[in-house]
Amino acid sequence: MSLLWTRDAPRWALTIRAATAVLLALTAIMLIRNMVFAQADPSGEATLEADPTVGLTFVWTLLSGALVFFMQAGFAFLGAGLIRAKNTVNYLTKNMLDFAAGGLSFWAFGYAFMFGGSGAFPGLDQGNAFIGYSGFFLVNQAYDVSTAMFWFFQMVFAATTATIVAGAVAERTKVTAYLAYSFLVTALVYPIYGHWMWGGGWLGGEQLESWIGAAAVDFAGSGVVHTIGGMLALAGAYTVGARMGKYGPNGEVRVLKGHNMVYVVIGTFILFFGWFGFNAGSTVNGNDPRIAVIIANTFLAGATGAVTAAYIRLVQRGKISAADTANGSLAGLVAVTAPCAFIAPWAAVVVGAVGAIVMLAGVWFIDTKLKIDDPIGASSVHGVAGVWGLLAVGIFADGTYGVSGFVAGNGVQFVAQLIAAVVAVLWALGTGLLLFHALKATMGLRASPEEEMSGLDMPEHGEETYPVEAS
């Protein structure tokens, strides 16, 4: 750490020092502005007086956000179970730092970049079609109960996006580099695409609608959260390289088995449970009866994805894989996240089945053809199934919630969804490759061969998940 502040510090250290100075200056400016300008409604009295029933929406949205936050435990179990025991502490540490560093950066910068200009809540009035620029640090007019409610709900989504990458780069990535990644993704990469879709930006707003006749729609984040997270995972796995021993001298694919299937199944159930808050909570309205259809669709897609993946493996191998069944359910859930409010239950079954199919195809292609090592299949579960979810809106939206696709006679919506999917893939892959290569050139991204062989737990943390003394 002392090297960072010496006069002859290397270039990467100078970069960190400059970035730290800028962040501190921005923080000081925002705090001073908070002392000068009035706040909106930090006590909630005016909000409650204007709408005495608003408490139900607050409770519903905040509890849904808490469910999404609990999905971090699901990611912790799932990822830890699918990797080797010697790297478990390292993975769990990254899982904890994701929401901590990501939540702070989203509070400081990401929320403003994402929703500034949307006018959705007080303090979010300034921005343009590309990026927002109001709501930093939740100060000034953003110091408001409604704005804080929405921030919390959106913050846990941002943290989820960052967490998706942890499993894809597991077992060979430095924890310090990963911490920097989490901060930057939730401060910039995720919020900017999120602004385009959800913050009044060009994809989900008037600009695209004026160009082609329809704006892109993503109800709860198949594109904003999962495609972005999955493509960042792919970029990270590619940049850091495959684990030692993953591919043979002739390119043959070797299976590096995870160490605990109990964790995998527990993690899947926790994630499934949290998804009800993820999807239905995106109404941000406790008085919206469509919540019932959203929850039904969420369950049906996840269940269908699990069954589909199980039977595909039974036909292919004569055996049902618990890991692939778990990932099949998650792929179904990812796929239905964008269309869950716009489709009938029968369509949710189709969406979930196709989600599992494209996920399994994606795992095979990325692993065997691209030779990119993704230990838990995050690139396919979230990235590939997320793209399908965006497209599914343009196919199955039946018009009952204000969006119509092919089944309702509207083909233009599919074009809008296709544009949103292409932009998401290009944005996340492009920025992801730039970000990970920058970290690789400065801080260093990959652990040493000796550390990787021994496992990252002791070299990076001095702790073990299963110490010999304990047994």
XYZ file of C-alpha atoms in Angstrom:
471
model
C 0.000 0.000 0.000
C 2.933 2.386 0.742
C 4.009 2.089 -2.920
C 0.748 3.752 -3.895
C 1.720 7.052 -2.263
C 5.464 7.278 -2.929
C 6.916 9.908 -5.247
C 8.188 7.258 -7.686
C 4.949 5.296 -7.760
C 4.191 3.329 -10.953
C 1.649 4.547 -13.498
C -1.180 2.393 -12.146
C -0.682 3.891 -8.686
C -0.735 7.419 -10.083
C -3.996 6.590 -11.846
C -5.559 5.384 -8.594
C -4.361 8.511 -6.792
C -5.847 10.785 -9.443
C -9.156 8.909 -9.406
C -9.273 9.071 -5.604
C -8.709 12.833 -5.679
C -11.522 13.318 -8.192
C -13.926 11.188 -6.122
C -13.085 13.116 -2.935
C -13.571 16.439 -4.721
C -16.949 15.389 -6.081
C -17.993 14.168 -2.644
C -17.045 17.490 -1.064
C -18.972 19.437 -3.715
C -22.092 17.354 -3.199
C -21.930 17.652 0.584
C -21.548 21.432 0.366
C -24.460 21.648 -2.049
C -26.529 19.634 0.409
C -25.967 22.290 3.047
C -26.976 25.112 0.713
C -29.991 23.800 -1.156
C -33.297 22.664 0.322
C -34.363 19.042 0.447
C -37.604 17.638 -0.941
C -39.437 15.521 1.663
C -36.939 13.697 3.904
C -39.519 13.053 6.636
C -42.267 11.692 4.396
C -44.981 13.869 5.895
C -45.813 15.658 2.665
C -45.721 12.399 0.696
C -48.162 10.735 3.088
C -50.428 13.766 3.155
C -50.600 13.834 -0.648
C -51.492 10.100 -0.814
C -52.538 8.356 2.426
C -52.336 4.936 0.684
C -48.696 5.362 -0.388
C -47.477 3.332 2.599
C -48.483 0.095 0.856
C -46.242 0.886 -2.102
C -43.358 1.730 0.238
C -43.715 -1.538 2.127
C -44.130 -3.588 -1.059
C -41.157 -2.028 -2.867
C -38.784 -2.119 0.102
C -39.667 -5.716 1.001
C -39.218 -6.715 -2.631
C -35.826 -5.020 -2.556
C -34.958 -6.992 0.565
C -35.857 -10.205 -1.290
C -33.535 -9.216 -4.122
C -30.806 -8.425 -1.592
C -31.248 -11.923 -0.115
C -30.444 -13.310 -3.577
C -26.818 -12.501 -2.713
C -26.981 -15.485 -0.356
C -28.232 -17.575 -3.265
C -25.320 -16.482 -5.449
C -22.951 -17.243 -2.563
C -24.199 -20.813 -2.178
C -24.554 -21.516 -5.897
C -21.133 -20.238 -6.921
C -19.325 -21.751 -3.934
C -20.839 -25.153 -4.656
C -19.817 -25.125 -8.318
C -16.133 -24.332 -7.693
C -13.410 -26.250 -5.877
C -13.096 -26.124 -2.098
C -9.680 -24.457 -2.142
C -11.162 -21.255 -3.619
C -14.362 -20.992 -1.592
C -13.283 -18.235 0.814
C -12.070 -16.189 -2.146
C -15.384 -16.528 -3.958
C -17.436 -15.730 -0.854
C -15.326 -12.650 -0.144
C -15.960 -11.346 -3.657
C -19.642 -12.070 -3.184
C -19.720 -9.924 -0.043
C -17.719 -7.102 -1.583
C -19.974 -6.979 -4.642
C -22.957 -5.524 -2.854
C -20.837 -3.439 -0.480
C -18.610 -1.697 -3.034
C -21.309 -1.796 -5.691
C -23.928 -0.344 -3.376
C -21.673 2.541 -2.388
C -20.736 3.390 -5.973
C -24.380 3.224 -7.021
C -25.255 5.618 -4.191
C -22.488 8.027 -5.166
C -22.686 7.935 -8.961
C -24.628 5.099 -10.572
C -28.121 6.112 -9.456
C -27.691 9.631 -10.856
C -26.225 8.392 -14.141
C -29.055 5.875 -14.479
C -32.155 7.830 -13.449
C -31.151 11.461 -13.670
C -33.437 13.106 -16.218
C -36.189 10.546 -15.738
C -38.153 12.735 -13.331
C -39.364 9.528 -11.727
C -38.852 10.888 -8.205
C -37.642 14.153 -6.626
C -34.059 15.061 -7.425
C -33.900 13.044 -10.652
C -34.855 15.785 -13.074
C -31.589 16.485 -14.922
C -30.229 14.344 -17.743
C -30.448 13.637 -21.435
C -31.098 10.666 -23.720
C -27.595 9.304 -23.132
C -26.888 9.843 -19.423
C -28.379 11.329 -16.264
C -26.651 13.850 -14.034
C -28.775 14.478 -10.961
C -29.333 12.515 -7.773
C -25.667 12.059 -6.808
C -25.179 10.963 -3.190
C -28.947 11.295 -2.559
C -28.474 14.954 -1.629
C -30.459 18.135 -2.326
C -33.874 17.332 -3.791
C -32.905 13.637 -3.909
C -32.898 13.601 -0.095
C -36.494 12.395 -0.232
C -38.328 9.338 1.068
C -39.645 8.329 -2.369
C -36.257 8.771 -4.028
C -34.569 6.765 -1.271
C -37.135 3.976 -1.636
C -36.489 3.723 -5.358
C -32.723 3.962 -4.831
C -32.696 0.965 -2.516
C -34.739 -1.142 -4.916
C -32.505 -0.215 -7.846
C -29.289 -0.574 -5.839
C -29.883 -4.264 -5.165
C -30.397 -4.766 -8.910
C -27.062 -3.077 -9.595
C -25.331 -5.286 -7.028
C -26.893 -8.358 -8.630
C -25.456 -7.385 -12.001
C -21.963 -7.135 -10.516
C -22.319 -10.463 -8.686
C -23.076 -12.360 -11.899
C -19.437 -11.961 -12.936
C -17.960 -13.473 -9.763
C -18.537 -17.083 -10.783
C -17.301 -16.624 -14.340
C -13.870 -15.402 -13.222
C -13.663 -17.607 -10.114
C -10.585 -19.552 -9.016
C -7.952 -17.373 -10.714
C -8.800 -13.664 -10.233
C -7.266 -11.334 -7.641
C -9.744 -10.047 -5.092
C -8.335 -6.485 -5.272
C -8.931 -6.293 -9.011
C -12.402 -7.705 -8.540
C -13.216 -5.033 -5.960
C -12.220 -2.312 -8.438
C -14.343 -4.002 -11.103
C -17.424 -4.050 -8.830
C -17.117 -0.347 -8.107
C -16.681 0.681 -11.743
C -19.437 -1.535 -13.141
C -22.088 -0.257 -10.752
C -20.869 3.338 -11.100
C -20.737 3.457 -14.905
C -21.272 0.393 -17.094
C -24.552 -0.877 -15.677
C -26.148 2.557 -15.032
C -25.535 3.933 -18.509
C -27.298 1.084 -20.305
C -29.915 1.169 -17.536
C -30.486 4.854 -18.287
C -31.033 4.070 -21.949
C -33.749 1.546 -21.042
C -35.257 2.648 -17.731
C -34.106 6.215 -17.105
C -35.797 8.007 -19.977
C -32.946 7.303 -22.379
C -33.069 6.668 -26.091
C -33.774 2.913 -26.100
C -36.822 2.923 -23.866
C -37.959 6.447 -24.615
C -39.255 8.696 -27.339
C -36.164 8.574 -29.535
C -36.373 4.924 -30.577
C -40.156 5.109 -30.779
C -39.923 8.047 -33.170
C -37.410 6.160 -35.319
C -39.110 2.778 -35.687
C -42.550 3.137 -34.094
C -41.914 1.396 -30.767
C -39.673 1.821 -27.724
C -37.811 -1.141 -26.245
C -39.306 -2.690 -23.093
C -37.615 -4.655 -20.307
C -39.931 -5.009 -17.337
C -37.550 -6.310 -14.675
C -34.154 -6.701 -16.306
C -33.516 -9.598 -18.706
C -31.464 -7.066 -20.625
C -30.529 -4.373 -18.102
C -29.405 -6.801 -15.389
C -28.844 -10.223 -16.902
C -27.609 -9.576 -20.440
C -25.294 -6.855 -19.159
C -24.059 -9.058 -16.301
C -23.714 -12.133 -18.511
C -21.760 -10.345 -21.242
C -19.498 -8.721 -18.639
C -18.942 -12.237 -17.280
C -17.966 -13.439 -20.741
C -15.556 -10.521 -21.188
C -14.018 -11.153 -17.777
C -13.606 -14.902 -18.301
C -12.012 -14.293 -21.690
C -9.598 -11.640 -20.401
C -8.417 -13.490 -17.295
C -8.017 -16.751 -19.227
C -8.948 -20.338 -18.461
C -8.131 -22.063 -15.204
C -5.010 -24.198 -15.188
C -5.872 -27.685 -16.421
C -9.235 -26.743 -17.917
C -8.147 -27.452 -21.497
C -5.778 -30.186 -22.580
C -2.809 -29.805 -24.945
C -5.017 -30.617 -27.926
C -7.836 -28.333 -26.822
C -9.915 -31.062 -25.213
C -12.325 -29.798 -22.538
C -11.792 -31.128 -19.036
C -14.405 -31.025 -16.299
C -13.185 -29.366 -13.094
C -15.859 -30.490 -10.695
C -17.426 -28.302 -8.038
C -17.223 -29.455 -4.456
C -20.711 -29.241 -2.945
C -24.011 -29.947 -4.732
C -25.939 -29.209 -1.534
C -24.802 -25.598 -1.820
C -25.840 -25.508 -5.475
C -29.401 -26.616 -4.787
C -29.800 -24.402 -1.711
C -28.490 -21.436 -3.679
C -30.906 -22.129 -6.516
C -33.905 -22.194 -4.171
C -32.819 -18.923 -2.545
C -32.424 -17.275 -5.940
C -35.800 -18.630 -7.089
C -37.411 -17.226 -3.943
C -35.770 -13.830 -4.380
C -36.924 -13.667 -7.991
C -40.518 -13.080 -6.874
C -39.334 -9.754 -5.450
C -37.106 -9.157 -8.445
C -39.955 -9.407 -10.963
C -43.130 -8.536 -9.101
C -41.442 -5.776 -7.107
C -40.628 -4.022 -10.376
C -44.200 -2.737 -10.443
C -43.033 -0.345 -7.687
C -46.719 -0.244 -6.815
C -48.285 -2.220 -3.995
C -51.765 -1.563 -5.403
C -51.125 -3.184 -8.795
C -53.108 -6.468 -9.067
C -50.981 -7.549 -12.052
C -48.503 -8.669 -9.372
C -50.387 -11.981 -9.242
C -49.812 -12.717 -12.941
C -46.160 -11.664 -12.699
C -45.513 -14.053 -9.813
C -47.350 -16.895 -11.556
C -45.352 -16.320 -14.734
C -42.108 -16.184 -12.775
C -42.746 -19.540 -11.137
C -43.923 -21.232 -14.333
C -40.876 -20.146 -16.319
C -38.434 -21.216 -13.617
C -40.108 -24.584 -13.123
C -40.282 -25.241 -16.855
C -36.619 -24.349 -17.264
C -35.651 -26.883 -14.601
C -37.732 -29.685 -16.124
C -36.529 -28.911 -19.650
C -32.849 -28.992 -18.683
C -33.357 -32.203 -16.697
C -34.958 -34.056 -19.601
C -32.435 -32.801 -22.134
C -29.606 -34.239 -20.046
C -31.587 -37.458 -19.509
C -31.935 -37.902 -23.261
C -28.322 -36.945 -23.970
C -26.588 -38.861 -21.176
C -29.136 -41.188 -19.670
C -28.811 -39.308 -16.373
C -30.312 -36.145 -14.890
C -27.774 -33.550 -13.777
C -28.626 -31.636 -10.622
C -26.301 -28.781 -11.625
C -27.818 -28.435 -15.091
C -31.320 -28.682 -13.652
C -30.485 -25.820 -11.287
C -29.056 -23.723 -14.089
C -32.082 -24.582 -16.243
C -34.420 -23.124 -13.646
C -32.290 -19.990 -13.393
C -32.206 -19.614 -17.179
C -36.003 -19.827 -17.253
C -36.203 -17.150 -14.583
C -33.733 -14.919 -16.412
C -35.675 -15.288 -19.651
C -39.051 -14.387 -18.148
C -37.723 -11.344 -16.296
C -38.296 -8.966 -19.229
C -41.703 -10.247 -20.423
C -43.194 -11.396 -17.077
C -45.726 -8.529 -16.903
C -46.746 -8.626 -20.550
C -47.463 -12.293 -21.281
C -50.006 -14.981 -20.426
C -49.031 -17.982 -18.252
C -48.892 -20.357 -21.243
C -46.286 -18.087 -22.837
C -44.226 -18.085 -19.626
C -43.944 -21.870 -19.964
C -42.635 -21.503 -23.520
C -40.246 -18.730 -22.519
C -38.843 -20.834 -19.664
C -38.382 -23.921 -21.846
C -36.566 -22.024 -24.587
C -34.490 -20.242 -21.940
C -33.146 -23.581 -20.688
C -32.452 -24.789 -24.237
C -30.496 -21.705 -25.306
C -28.630 -21.744 -21.995
C -27.410 -25.316 -22.486
C -26.474 -24.528 -26.080
C -24.598 -21.441 -24.901
C -22.647 -23.393 -22.259
C -21.579 -25.926 -24.911
C -20.587 -23.291 -27.467
C -18.661 -21.045 -25.056
C -16.869 -23.968 -23.423
C -16.028 -26.119 -26.432
C -15.918 -23.713 -29.387
C -14.822 -20.383 -27.937
C -12.680 -22.126 -25.282
C -13.704 -19.557 -22.661
C -13.708 -21.018 -19.164
C -16.819 -20.008 -17.191
C -16.903 -22.273 -14.108
C -20.588 -21.753 -13.282
C -22.023 -20.972 -16.719
C -22.923 -17.375 -15.831
C -22.345 -16.127 -19.375
C -25.014 -18.473 -20.690
C -27.458 -18.514 -17.774
C -27.618 -14.731 -17.651
C -26.245 -13.474 -20.957
C -27.683 -15.897 -23.509
C -30.991 -16.454 -21.681
C -31.202 -12.696 -21.057
C -31.046 -11.959 -24.775
C -33.818 -14.479 -25.349
C -35.895 -12.787 -22.653
C -35.643 -9.422 -24.398
C -36.716 -10.951 -27.706
C -39.563 -12.861 -26.046
C -41.293 -9.570 -25.234
C -41.594 -8.834 -28.943
C -43.057 -12.292 -29.573
C -45.426 -13.046 -26.694
C -46.581 -9.676 -25.267
C -50.374 -9.850 -25.565
C -51.288 -6.199 -25.001
C -52.991 -6.638 -21.621
C -50.371 -4.554 -19.829
C -49.785 -1.994 -22.543
C -47.226 -3.853 -24.684
C -48.031 -5.904 -27.793
C -45.839 -8.349 -29.698
C -46.318 -10.797 -32.552
C -49.141 -12.670 -30.788
C -51.102 -9.396 -30.671
C -50.322 -8.514 -34.276
C -47.475 -6.062 -33.655
C -44.159 -6.902 -35.295
C -42.535 -3.524 -34.645
C -42.057 -4.314 -30.966
C -39.823 -7.247 -31.887
C -37.584 -4.907 -33.888
C -37.257 -2.633 -30.856
C -36.398 -5.613 -28.651
C -33.811 -6.838 -31.137
C -32.143 -3.433 -31.148
C -32.088 -3.389 -27.344
C -30.524 -6.871 -27.262
C -27.817 -6.022 -29.803
C -26.976 -2.787 -27.984
C -26.788 -4.597 -24.628
C -24.405 -7.239 -25.979
C -22.145 -4.738 -27.732
C -22.129 -2.300 -24.803
C -21.356 -4.900 -22.130
C -18.782 -6.811 -24.171
C -17.065 -3.621 -25.332
C -16.897 -1.889 -21.964
C -16.163 -5.185 -20.219
C -13.150 -5.922 -22.402
C -11.856 -2.368 -21.934
C -12.362 -2.506 -18.177
C -10.787 -5.923 -17.602
C -7.845 -5.204 -19.897
C -7.267 -1.912 -18.060
C -7.245 -3.743 -14.727
C -4.945 -6.374 -16.197
C -2.478 -3.716 -17.383
C -2.519 -1.741 -14.115
C -3.437 -3.639 -10.949
C -3.006 -7.077 -12.427
C -5.985 -9.373 -12.880
C -4.807 -12.942 -12.446
C -3.303 -14.650 -9.424
C 0.122 -16.277 -9.764
C 0.361 -19.906 -10.955
C 1.540 -20.945 -7.492
C -1.464 -19.303 -5.837
C -3.841 -20.826 -8.342
C -2.420 -24.306 -7.788
C -2.700 -24.048 -4.007
C -6.047 -22.289 -4.150
C -6.633 -18.588 -3.516
C -8.033 -18.924 -0.013
C -4.798 -18.976 1.975
C -2.652 -16.688 -0.265
C -5.285 -13.949 -0.540
C -7.168 -14.311 2.751
C -5.226 -16.490 5.167
C -8.420 -18.423 5.780
C -9.845 -21.786 4.758
C -13.408 -22.955 4.351
C -12.598 -26.418 5.666
C -9.476 -26.149 7.863
C -7.872 -29.475 8.734
C -7.803 -28.574 12.446
C -11.589 -28.221 12.514
C -12.083 -31.797 11.342
